[in-house]
Tab-separated table of C-alpha atoms and ligand atoms in Angstrom:
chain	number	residue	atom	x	y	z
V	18	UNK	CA	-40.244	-6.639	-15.706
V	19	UNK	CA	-40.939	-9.494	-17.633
V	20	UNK	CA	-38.563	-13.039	-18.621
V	21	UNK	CA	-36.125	-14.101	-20.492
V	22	UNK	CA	-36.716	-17.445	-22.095
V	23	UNK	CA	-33.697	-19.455	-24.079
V	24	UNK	CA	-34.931	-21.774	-26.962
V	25	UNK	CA	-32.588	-24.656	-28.430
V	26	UNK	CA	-34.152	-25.772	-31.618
V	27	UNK	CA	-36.318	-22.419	-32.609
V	28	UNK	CA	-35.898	-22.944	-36.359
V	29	UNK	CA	-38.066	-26.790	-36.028
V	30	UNK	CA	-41.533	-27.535	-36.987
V	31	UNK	CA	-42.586	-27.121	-33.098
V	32	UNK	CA	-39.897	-24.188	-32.642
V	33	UNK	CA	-41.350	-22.000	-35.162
V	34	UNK	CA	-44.175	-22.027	-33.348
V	35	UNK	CA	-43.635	-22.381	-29.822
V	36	UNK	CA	-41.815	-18.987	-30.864
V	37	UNK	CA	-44.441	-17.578	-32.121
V	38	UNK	CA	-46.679	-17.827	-28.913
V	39	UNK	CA	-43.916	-16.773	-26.745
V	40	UNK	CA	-43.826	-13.760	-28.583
V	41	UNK	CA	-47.354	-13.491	-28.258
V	42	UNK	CA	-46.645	-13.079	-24.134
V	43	UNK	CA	-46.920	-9.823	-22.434
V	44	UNK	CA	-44.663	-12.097	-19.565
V	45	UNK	CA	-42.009	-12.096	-21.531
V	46	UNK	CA	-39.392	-9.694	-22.069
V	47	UNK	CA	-36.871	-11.534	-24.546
V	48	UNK	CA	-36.303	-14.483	-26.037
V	49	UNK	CA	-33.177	-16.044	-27.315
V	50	UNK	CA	-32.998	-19.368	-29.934
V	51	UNK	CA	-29.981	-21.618	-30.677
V	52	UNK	CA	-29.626	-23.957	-33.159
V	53	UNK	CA	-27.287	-24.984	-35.807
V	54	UNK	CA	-28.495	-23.303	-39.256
V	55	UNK	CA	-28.439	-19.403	-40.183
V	56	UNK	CA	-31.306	-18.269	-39.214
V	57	UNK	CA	-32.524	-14.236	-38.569
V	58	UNK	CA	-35.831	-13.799	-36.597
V	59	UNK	CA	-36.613	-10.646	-37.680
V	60	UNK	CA	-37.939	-12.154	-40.950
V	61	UNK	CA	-40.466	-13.915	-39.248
V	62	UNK	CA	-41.834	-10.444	-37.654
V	63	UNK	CA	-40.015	-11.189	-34.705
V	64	UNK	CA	-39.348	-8.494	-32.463
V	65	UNK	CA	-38.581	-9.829	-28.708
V	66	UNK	CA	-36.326	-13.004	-30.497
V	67	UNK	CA	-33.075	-12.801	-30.802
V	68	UNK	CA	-30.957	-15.615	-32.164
V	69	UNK	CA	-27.176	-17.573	-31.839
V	70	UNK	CA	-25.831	-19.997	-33.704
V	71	UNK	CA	-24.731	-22.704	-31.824
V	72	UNK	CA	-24.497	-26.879	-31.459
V	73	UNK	CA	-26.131	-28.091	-28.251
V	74	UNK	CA	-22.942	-30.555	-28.385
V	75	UNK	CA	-21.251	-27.658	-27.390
V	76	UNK	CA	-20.799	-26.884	-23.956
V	77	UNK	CA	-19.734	-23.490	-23.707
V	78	UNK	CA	-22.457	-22.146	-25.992
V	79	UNK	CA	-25.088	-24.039	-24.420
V	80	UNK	CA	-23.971	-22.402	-20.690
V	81	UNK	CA	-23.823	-18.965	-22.420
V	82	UNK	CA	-27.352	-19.539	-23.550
V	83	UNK	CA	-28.622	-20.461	-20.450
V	84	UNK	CA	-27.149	-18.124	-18.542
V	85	UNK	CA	-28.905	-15.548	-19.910
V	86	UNK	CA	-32.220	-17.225	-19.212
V	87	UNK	CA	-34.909	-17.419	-16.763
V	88	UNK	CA	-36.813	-20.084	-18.244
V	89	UNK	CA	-34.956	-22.984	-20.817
V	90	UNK	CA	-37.061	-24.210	-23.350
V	91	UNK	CA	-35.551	-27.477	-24.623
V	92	UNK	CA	-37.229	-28.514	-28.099
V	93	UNK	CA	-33.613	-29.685	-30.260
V	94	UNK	CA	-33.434	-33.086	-30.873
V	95	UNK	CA	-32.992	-35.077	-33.979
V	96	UNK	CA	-35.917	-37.005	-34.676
V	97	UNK	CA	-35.338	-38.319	-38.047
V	98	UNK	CA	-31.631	-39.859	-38.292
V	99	UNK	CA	-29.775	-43.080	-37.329
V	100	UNK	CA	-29.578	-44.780	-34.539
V	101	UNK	CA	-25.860	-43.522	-33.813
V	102	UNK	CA	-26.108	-40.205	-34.714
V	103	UNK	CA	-29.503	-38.921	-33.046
V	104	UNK	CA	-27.616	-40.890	-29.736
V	105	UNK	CA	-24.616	-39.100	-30.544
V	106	UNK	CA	-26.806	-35.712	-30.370
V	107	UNK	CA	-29.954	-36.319	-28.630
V	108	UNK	CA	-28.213	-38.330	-25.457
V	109	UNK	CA	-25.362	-35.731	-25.204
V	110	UNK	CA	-26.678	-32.459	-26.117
V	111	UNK	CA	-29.638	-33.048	-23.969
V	112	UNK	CA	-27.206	-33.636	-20.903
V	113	UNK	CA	-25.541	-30.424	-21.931
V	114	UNK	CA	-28.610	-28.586	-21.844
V	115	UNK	CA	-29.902	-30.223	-18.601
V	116	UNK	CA	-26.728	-29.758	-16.552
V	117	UNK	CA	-26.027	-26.438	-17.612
V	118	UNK	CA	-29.139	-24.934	-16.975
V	119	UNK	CA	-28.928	-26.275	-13.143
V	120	UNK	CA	-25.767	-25.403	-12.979
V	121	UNK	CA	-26.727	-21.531	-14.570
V	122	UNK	CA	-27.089	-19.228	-11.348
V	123	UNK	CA	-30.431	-17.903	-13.278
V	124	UNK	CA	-32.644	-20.286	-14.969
V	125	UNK	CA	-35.961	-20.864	-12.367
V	126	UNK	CA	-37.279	-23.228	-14.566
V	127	UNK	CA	-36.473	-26.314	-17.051
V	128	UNK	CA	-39.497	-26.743	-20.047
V	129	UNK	CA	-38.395	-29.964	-21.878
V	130	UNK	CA	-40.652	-31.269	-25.230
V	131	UNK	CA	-40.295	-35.186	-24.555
V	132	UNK	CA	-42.564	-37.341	-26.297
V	133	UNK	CA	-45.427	-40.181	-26.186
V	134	UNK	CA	-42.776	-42.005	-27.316
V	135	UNK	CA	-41.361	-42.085	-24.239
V	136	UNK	CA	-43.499	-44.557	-22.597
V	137	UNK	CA	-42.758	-47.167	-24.906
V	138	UNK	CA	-44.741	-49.515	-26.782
V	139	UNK	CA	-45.788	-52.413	-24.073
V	140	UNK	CA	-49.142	-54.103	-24.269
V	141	UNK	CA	-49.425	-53.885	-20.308
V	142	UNK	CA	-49.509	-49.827	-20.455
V	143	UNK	CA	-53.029	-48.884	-19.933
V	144	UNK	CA	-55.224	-47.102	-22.743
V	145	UNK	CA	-55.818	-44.158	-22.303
V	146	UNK	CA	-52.291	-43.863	-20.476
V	147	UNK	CA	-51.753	-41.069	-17.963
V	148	UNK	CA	-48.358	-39.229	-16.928
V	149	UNK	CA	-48.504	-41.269	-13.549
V	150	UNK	CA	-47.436	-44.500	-15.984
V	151	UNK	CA	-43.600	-45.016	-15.901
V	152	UNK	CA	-41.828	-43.738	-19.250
V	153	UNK	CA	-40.145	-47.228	-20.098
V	154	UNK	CA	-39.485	-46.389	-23.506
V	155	UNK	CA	-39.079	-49.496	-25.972
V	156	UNK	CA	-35.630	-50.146	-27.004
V	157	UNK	CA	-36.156	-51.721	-30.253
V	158	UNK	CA	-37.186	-48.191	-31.248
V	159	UNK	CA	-34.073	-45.671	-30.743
V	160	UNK	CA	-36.071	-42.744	-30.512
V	161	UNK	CA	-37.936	-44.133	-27.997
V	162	UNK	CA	-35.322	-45.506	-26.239
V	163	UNK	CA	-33.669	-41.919	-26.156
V	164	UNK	CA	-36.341	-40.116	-25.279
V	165	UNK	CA	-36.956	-42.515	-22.053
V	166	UNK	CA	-33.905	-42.182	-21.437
V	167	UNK	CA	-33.377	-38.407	-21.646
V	168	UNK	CA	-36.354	-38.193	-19.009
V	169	UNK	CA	-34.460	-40.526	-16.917
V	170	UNK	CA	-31.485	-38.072	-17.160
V	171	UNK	CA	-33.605	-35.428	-16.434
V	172	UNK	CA	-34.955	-37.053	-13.053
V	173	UNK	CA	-31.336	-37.337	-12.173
V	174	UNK	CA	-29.850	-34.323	-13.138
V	175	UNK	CA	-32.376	-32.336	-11.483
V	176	UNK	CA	-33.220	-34.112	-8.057
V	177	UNK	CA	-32.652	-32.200	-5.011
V	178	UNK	CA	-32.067	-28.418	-6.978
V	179	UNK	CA	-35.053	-25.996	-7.057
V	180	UNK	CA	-35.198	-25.865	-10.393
V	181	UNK	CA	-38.951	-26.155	-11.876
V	182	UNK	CA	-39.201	-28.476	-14.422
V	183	UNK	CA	-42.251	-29.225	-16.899
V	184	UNK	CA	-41.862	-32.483	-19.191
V	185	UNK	CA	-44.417	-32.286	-22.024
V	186	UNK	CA	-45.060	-35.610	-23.800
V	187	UNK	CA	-46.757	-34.432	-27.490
V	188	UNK	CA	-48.497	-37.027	-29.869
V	189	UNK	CA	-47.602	-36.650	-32.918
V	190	UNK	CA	-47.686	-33.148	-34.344
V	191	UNK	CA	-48.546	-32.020	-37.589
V	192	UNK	CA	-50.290	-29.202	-39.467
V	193	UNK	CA	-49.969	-26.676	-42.111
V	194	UNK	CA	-46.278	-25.886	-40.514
V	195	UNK	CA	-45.436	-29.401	-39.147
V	196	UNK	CA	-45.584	-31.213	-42.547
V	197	UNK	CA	-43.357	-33.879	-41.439
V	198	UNK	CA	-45.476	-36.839	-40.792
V	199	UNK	CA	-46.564	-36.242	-44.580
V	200	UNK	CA	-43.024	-35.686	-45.813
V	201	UNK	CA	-42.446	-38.718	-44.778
V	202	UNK	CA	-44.632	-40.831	-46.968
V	203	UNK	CA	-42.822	-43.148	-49.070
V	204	UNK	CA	-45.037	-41.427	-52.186
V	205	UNK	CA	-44.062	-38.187	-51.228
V	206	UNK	CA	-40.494	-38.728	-52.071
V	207	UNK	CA	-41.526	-39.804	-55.595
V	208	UNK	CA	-40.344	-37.607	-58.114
V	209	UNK	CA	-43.387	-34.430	-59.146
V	210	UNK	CA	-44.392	-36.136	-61.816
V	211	UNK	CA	-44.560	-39.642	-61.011
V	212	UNK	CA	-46.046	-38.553	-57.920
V	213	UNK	CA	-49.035	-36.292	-60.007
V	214	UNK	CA	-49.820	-39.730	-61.610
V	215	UNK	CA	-50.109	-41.561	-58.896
V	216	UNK	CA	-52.650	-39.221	-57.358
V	217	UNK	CA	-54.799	-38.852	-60.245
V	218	UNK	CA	-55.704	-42.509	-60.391
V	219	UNK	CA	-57.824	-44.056	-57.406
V	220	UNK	CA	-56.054	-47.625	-58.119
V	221	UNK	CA	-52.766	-46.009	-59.038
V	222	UNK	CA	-52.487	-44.455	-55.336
V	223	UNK	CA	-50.057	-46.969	-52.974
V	224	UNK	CA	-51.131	-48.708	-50.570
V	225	UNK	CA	-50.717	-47.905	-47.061
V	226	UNK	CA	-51.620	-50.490	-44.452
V	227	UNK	CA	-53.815	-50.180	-41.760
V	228	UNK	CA	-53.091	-52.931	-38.630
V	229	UNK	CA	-55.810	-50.907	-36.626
V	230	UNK	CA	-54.144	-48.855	-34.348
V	231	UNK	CA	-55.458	-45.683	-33.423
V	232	UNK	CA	-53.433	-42.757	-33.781
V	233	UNK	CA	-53.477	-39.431	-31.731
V	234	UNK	CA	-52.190	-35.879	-33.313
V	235	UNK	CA	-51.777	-32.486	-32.255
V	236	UNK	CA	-51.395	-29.146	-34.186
V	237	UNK	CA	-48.447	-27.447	-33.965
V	238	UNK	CA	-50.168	-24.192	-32.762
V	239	UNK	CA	-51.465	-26.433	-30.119
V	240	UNK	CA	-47.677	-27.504	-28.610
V	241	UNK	CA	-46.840	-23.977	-28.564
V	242	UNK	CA	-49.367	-22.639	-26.317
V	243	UNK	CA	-49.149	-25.767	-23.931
V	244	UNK	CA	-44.869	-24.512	-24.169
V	245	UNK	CA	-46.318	-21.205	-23.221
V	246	UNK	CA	-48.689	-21.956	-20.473
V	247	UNK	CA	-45.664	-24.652	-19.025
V	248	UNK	CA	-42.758	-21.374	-19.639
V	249	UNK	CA	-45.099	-19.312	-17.469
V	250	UNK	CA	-47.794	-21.086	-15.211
V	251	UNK	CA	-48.434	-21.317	-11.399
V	252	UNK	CA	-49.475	-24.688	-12.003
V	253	UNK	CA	-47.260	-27.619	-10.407
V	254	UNK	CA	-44.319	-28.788	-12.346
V	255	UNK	CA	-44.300	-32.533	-13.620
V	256	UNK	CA	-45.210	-34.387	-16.387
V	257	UNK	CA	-48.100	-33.219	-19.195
V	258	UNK	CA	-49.313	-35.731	-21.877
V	259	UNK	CA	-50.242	-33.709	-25.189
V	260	UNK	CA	-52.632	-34.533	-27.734
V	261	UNK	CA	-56.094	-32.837	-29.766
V	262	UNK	CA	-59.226	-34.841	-29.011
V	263	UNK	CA	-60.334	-37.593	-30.543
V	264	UNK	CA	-57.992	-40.516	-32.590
V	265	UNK	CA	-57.811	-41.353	-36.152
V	266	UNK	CA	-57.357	-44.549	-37.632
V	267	UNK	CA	-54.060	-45.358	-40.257
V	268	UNK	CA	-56.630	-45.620	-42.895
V	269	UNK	CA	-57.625	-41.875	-42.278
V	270	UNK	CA	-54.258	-40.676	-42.837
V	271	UNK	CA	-53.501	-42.490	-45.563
V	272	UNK	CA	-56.814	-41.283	-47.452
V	273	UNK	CA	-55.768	-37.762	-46.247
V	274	UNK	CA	-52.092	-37.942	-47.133
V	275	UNK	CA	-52.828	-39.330	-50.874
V	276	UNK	CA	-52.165	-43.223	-50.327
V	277	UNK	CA	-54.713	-46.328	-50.768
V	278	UNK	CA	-55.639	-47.882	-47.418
V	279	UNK	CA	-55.499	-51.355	-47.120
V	280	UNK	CA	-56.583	-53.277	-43.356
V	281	UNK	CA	-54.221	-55.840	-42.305
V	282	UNK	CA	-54.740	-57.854	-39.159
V	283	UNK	CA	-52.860	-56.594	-36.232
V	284	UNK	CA	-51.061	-59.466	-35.986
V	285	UNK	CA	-49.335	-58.369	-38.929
V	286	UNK	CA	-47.626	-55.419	-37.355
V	287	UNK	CA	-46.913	-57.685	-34.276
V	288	UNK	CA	-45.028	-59.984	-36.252
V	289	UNK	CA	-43.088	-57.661	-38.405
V	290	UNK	CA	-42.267	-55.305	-35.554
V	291	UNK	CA	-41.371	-59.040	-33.283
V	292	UNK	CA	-38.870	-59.801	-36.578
V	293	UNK	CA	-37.530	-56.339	-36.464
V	294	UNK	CA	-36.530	-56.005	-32.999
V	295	UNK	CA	-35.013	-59.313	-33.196
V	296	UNK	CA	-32.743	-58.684	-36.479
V	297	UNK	CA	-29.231	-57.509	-35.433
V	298	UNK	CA	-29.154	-54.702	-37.886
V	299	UNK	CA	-31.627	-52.847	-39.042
V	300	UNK	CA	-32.113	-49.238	-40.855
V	301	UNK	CA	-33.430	-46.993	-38.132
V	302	UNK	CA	-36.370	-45.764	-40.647
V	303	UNK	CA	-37.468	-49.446	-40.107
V	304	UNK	CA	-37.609	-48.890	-36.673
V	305	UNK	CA	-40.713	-46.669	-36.941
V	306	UNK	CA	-42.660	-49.592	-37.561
V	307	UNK	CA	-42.945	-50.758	-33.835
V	308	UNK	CA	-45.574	-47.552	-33.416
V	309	UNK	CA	-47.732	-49.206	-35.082
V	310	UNK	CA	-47.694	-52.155	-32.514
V	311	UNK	CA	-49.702	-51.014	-29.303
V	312	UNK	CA	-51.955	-48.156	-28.946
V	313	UNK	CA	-50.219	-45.215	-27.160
V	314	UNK	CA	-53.398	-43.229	-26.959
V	315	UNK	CA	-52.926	-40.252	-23.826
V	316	UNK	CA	-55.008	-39.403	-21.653
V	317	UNK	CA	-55.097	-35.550	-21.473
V	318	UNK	CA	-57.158	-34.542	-18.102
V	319	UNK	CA	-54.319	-33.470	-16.459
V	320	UNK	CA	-52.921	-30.741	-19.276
V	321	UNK	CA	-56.244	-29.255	-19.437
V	322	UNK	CA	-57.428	-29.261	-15.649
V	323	UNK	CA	-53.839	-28.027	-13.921
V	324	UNK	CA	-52.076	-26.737	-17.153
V	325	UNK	CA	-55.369	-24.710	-18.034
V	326	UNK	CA	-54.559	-26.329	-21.354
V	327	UNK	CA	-57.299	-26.056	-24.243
V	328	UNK	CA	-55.894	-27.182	-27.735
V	329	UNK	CA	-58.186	-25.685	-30.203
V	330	UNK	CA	-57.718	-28.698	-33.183
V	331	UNK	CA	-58.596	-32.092	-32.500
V	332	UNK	CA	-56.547	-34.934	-33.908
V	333	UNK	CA	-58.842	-34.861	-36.708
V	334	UNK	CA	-59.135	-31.299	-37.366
V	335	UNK	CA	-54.709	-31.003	-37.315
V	336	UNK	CA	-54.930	-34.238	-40.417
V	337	UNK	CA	-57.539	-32.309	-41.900
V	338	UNK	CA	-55.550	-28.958	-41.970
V	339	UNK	CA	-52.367	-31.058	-42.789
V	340	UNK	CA	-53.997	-32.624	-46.135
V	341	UNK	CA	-55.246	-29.287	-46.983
V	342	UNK	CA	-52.087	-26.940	-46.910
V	343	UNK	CA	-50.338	-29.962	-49.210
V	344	UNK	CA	-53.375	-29.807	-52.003
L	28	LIG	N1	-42.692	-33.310	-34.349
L	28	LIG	C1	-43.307	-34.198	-33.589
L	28	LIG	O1	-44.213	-34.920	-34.070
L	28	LIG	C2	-42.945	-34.323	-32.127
L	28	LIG	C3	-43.802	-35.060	-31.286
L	28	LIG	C4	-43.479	-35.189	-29.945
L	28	LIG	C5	-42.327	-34.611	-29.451
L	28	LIG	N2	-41.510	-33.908	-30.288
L	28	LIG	C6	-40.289	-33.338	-29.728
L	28	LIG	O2	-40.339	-31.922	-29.798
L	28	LIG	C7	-39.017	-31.395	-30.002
L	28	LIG	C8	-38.991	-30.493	-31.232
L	28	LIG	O3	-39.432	-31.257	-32.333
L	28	LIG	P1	-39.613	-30.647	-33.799
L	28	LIG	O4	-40.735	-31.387	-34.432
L	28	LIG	O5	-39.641	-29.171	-33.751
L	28	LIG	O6	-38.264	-31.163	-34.469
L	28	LIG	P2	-37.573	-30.613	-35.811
L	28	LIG	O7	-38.546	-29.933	-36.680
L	28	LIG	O8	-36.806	-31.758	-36.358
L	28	LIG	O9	-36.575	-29.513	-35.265
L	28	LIG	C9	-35.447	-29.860	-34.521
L	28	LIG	C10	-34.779	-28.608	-34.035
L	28	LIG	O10	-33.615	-28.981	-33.302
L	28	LIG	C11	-32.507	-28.254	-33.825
L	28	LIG	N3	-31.301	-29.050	-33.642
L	28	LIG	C12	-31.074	-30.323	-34.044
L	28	LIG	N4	-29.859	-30.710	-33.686
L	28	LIG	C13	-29.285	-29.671	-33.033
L	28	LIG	C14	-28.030	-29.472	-32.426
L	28	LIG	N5	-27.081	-30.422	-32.413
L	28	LIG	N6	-27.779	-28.283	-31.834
L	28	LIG	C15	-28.719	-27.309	-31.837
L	28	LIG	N7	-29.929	-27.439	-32.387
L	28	LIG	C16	-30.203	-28.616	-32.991
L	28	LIG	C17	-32.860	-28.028	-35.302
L	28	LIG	O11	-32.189	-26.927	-35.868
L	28	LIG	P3	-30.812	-27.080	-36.712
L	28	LIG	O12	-30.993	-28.247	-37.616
L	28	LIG	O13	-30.671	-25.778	-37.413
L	28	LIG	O14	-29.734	-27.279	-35.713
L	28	LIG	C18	-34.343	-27.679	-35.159
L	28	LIG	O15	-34.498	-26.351	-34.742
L	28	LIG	C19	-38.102	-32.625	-30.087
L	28	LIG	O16	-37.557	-32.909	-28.834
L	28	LIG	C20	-39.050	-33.726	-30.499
L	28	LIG	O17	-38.563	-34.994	-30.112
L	28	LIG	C21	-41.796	-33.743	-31.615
């Protein structure tokens, strides 16, 4: 007899896929996604998913989730919000997830998608870093912040119980089905038109600056299967940094994306992100900009010599595939 795996946040750019390569597991019996919208798996030629619709906020339908599960596969989180109300759901919910599922008389094991984020933007982290490097976070940054600080949770919520628990920490992720580092391109919000006309002319495109720092990506088919291999290996639990081969610079993804690149000296972003962190209040978009400040590059040995992990895009292949599905 094969598992059960429970998904919160099935119906996200890493969900639909992570899904997908579940159901791709002769290991696994059944697997059930919560999240928020209506959503019906069947459409996606789903056959093993079933799915509830449910708030990770609350409690009860987060334990009857879980309960149900052998393995919990935590990917909901709210990346792209305010400051308040990702806290309000990403500090919370994850809690509720995390406590019930040690509390559930089932689960065996605890698969949570943190981030590179996590380790925070500090000069003194080494490049490449590896998962033995504290996850710090950088508080200037609230996604950052929330993501250290939902690992710290973890680590706390979860000492001294049996429970097996695998902490991925992606790169970015993009591709054909994880368009969201392109979405959010201050062109792409343009209106069609205006937009159309700005990509037909070289000197028309915007400019997108480039401080420098290298940038790491990984496809989205890529997460899945390292969610897969963590949902059902014999290798040790812990800590997996995530990301294809290879970096890019900001210029590449600007050419890719449809923008004009323009170098600036690092300093630049130094001194903008120094500002930033300093100001008292500040829209959380802005708050994006401190990534831009140290190189987070991972090093990946460890996914692909105990995980058995083998992404099959580098970071240059996922832009590549990313720019195409948009043209
Ligand atoms: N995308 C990246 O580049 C990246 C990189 C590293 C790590 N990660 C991490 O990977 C995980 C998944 O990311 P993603 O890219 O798939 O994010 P996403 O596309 O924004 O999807 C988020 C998912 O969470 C669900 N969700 C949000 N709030 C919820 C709530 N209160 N209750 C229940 N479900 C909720 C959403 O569904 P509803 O809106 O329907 O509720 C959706 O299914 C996150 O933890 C993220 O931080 C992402």
């Amino acid at each position: 007899m094969g598992i059960t795996v429970a998904v919160t946040g099935p119906t996200g750019e890493i969900g639909m896929s992570a899904v997908a390569a579940l159901e791709a597991l002769d290991e696994v019996d059944e697997i059930i996604g919560m999240a928020r919208r209506p959503f019906e798996p069947a459409e996606h030629g789903w056959s093993k998913t079933s799915y509830q619709q449910g708030d990770i906020l609350d409690r009860q339908a987060v334990e009857e989730l879980v309960a149900r599960a052998d393995v919990v596969v935590h990917l909901a989180f709210i990346i792209m919000g305010s400051r308040e109300e990702s806290a309000r759901i990403n500090l919370r919910g994850t809690r509720n997830v995390f406590e019930a599922t040690v509390a559930a008389a089932r689960p065996q094991r605890l698969v949570y998608t943190s981030s590179v984020a996590a380790y925070g933007y500090h000069s003194d982290n080494p490049v490449p870093i590896t998962e033995d490097v504290a996850a710090r976070g950088s508080p200037e940054h609230y996604y950052s912040e929330q993501k250290a600080a939902c690992e710290a949770a973890l680590a706390e919520i979860t000492d001294g119980t049996t429970l097996q628990v695998y902490v991925l920490r992606p790169c970015i992720v993009a591709g054909p089905k994880a368009p969201a580092l392109a979405d959010v391109m201050p062109w792409n919000q343009l209106p069609g038109p205006v937009k159309r006309v700005t990509q037909a002319l070289p000197l028309l495109k915007p400019p997108f600056p480039d401080p420098g720092t290298p940038l790491q990506l990984v496809h989205h088919d890529d997460v899945a299967t390292a969610i897969a291999l963590a949902a059902t290996t014999s290798a040790p639990p812990g800590a997996y940094n995530i990301a294809g081969d290879g970096v890019v610079s900001m210029s590449d993804v600007a050419r890719e994306l449809g923008a004009r690149p323009v170098r600036v000296p690092h300093a630049t972003v130094s001194v903008a992100s120094g500002v930033v962190a300093r100001l008292p209040f500040v829209p959380s978009i802005l708050e994006w900009l401190h990534i831009g400040r140290t190189s987070v590059v991972m090093d990946t040995t460890k996914a692909r010599t105990q995980l058995g992990w083998q992404p099959k895009y580098s970071t240059a292949d996922t832009l590549s595939e990313l720019a195409a599905s948009l043209r």
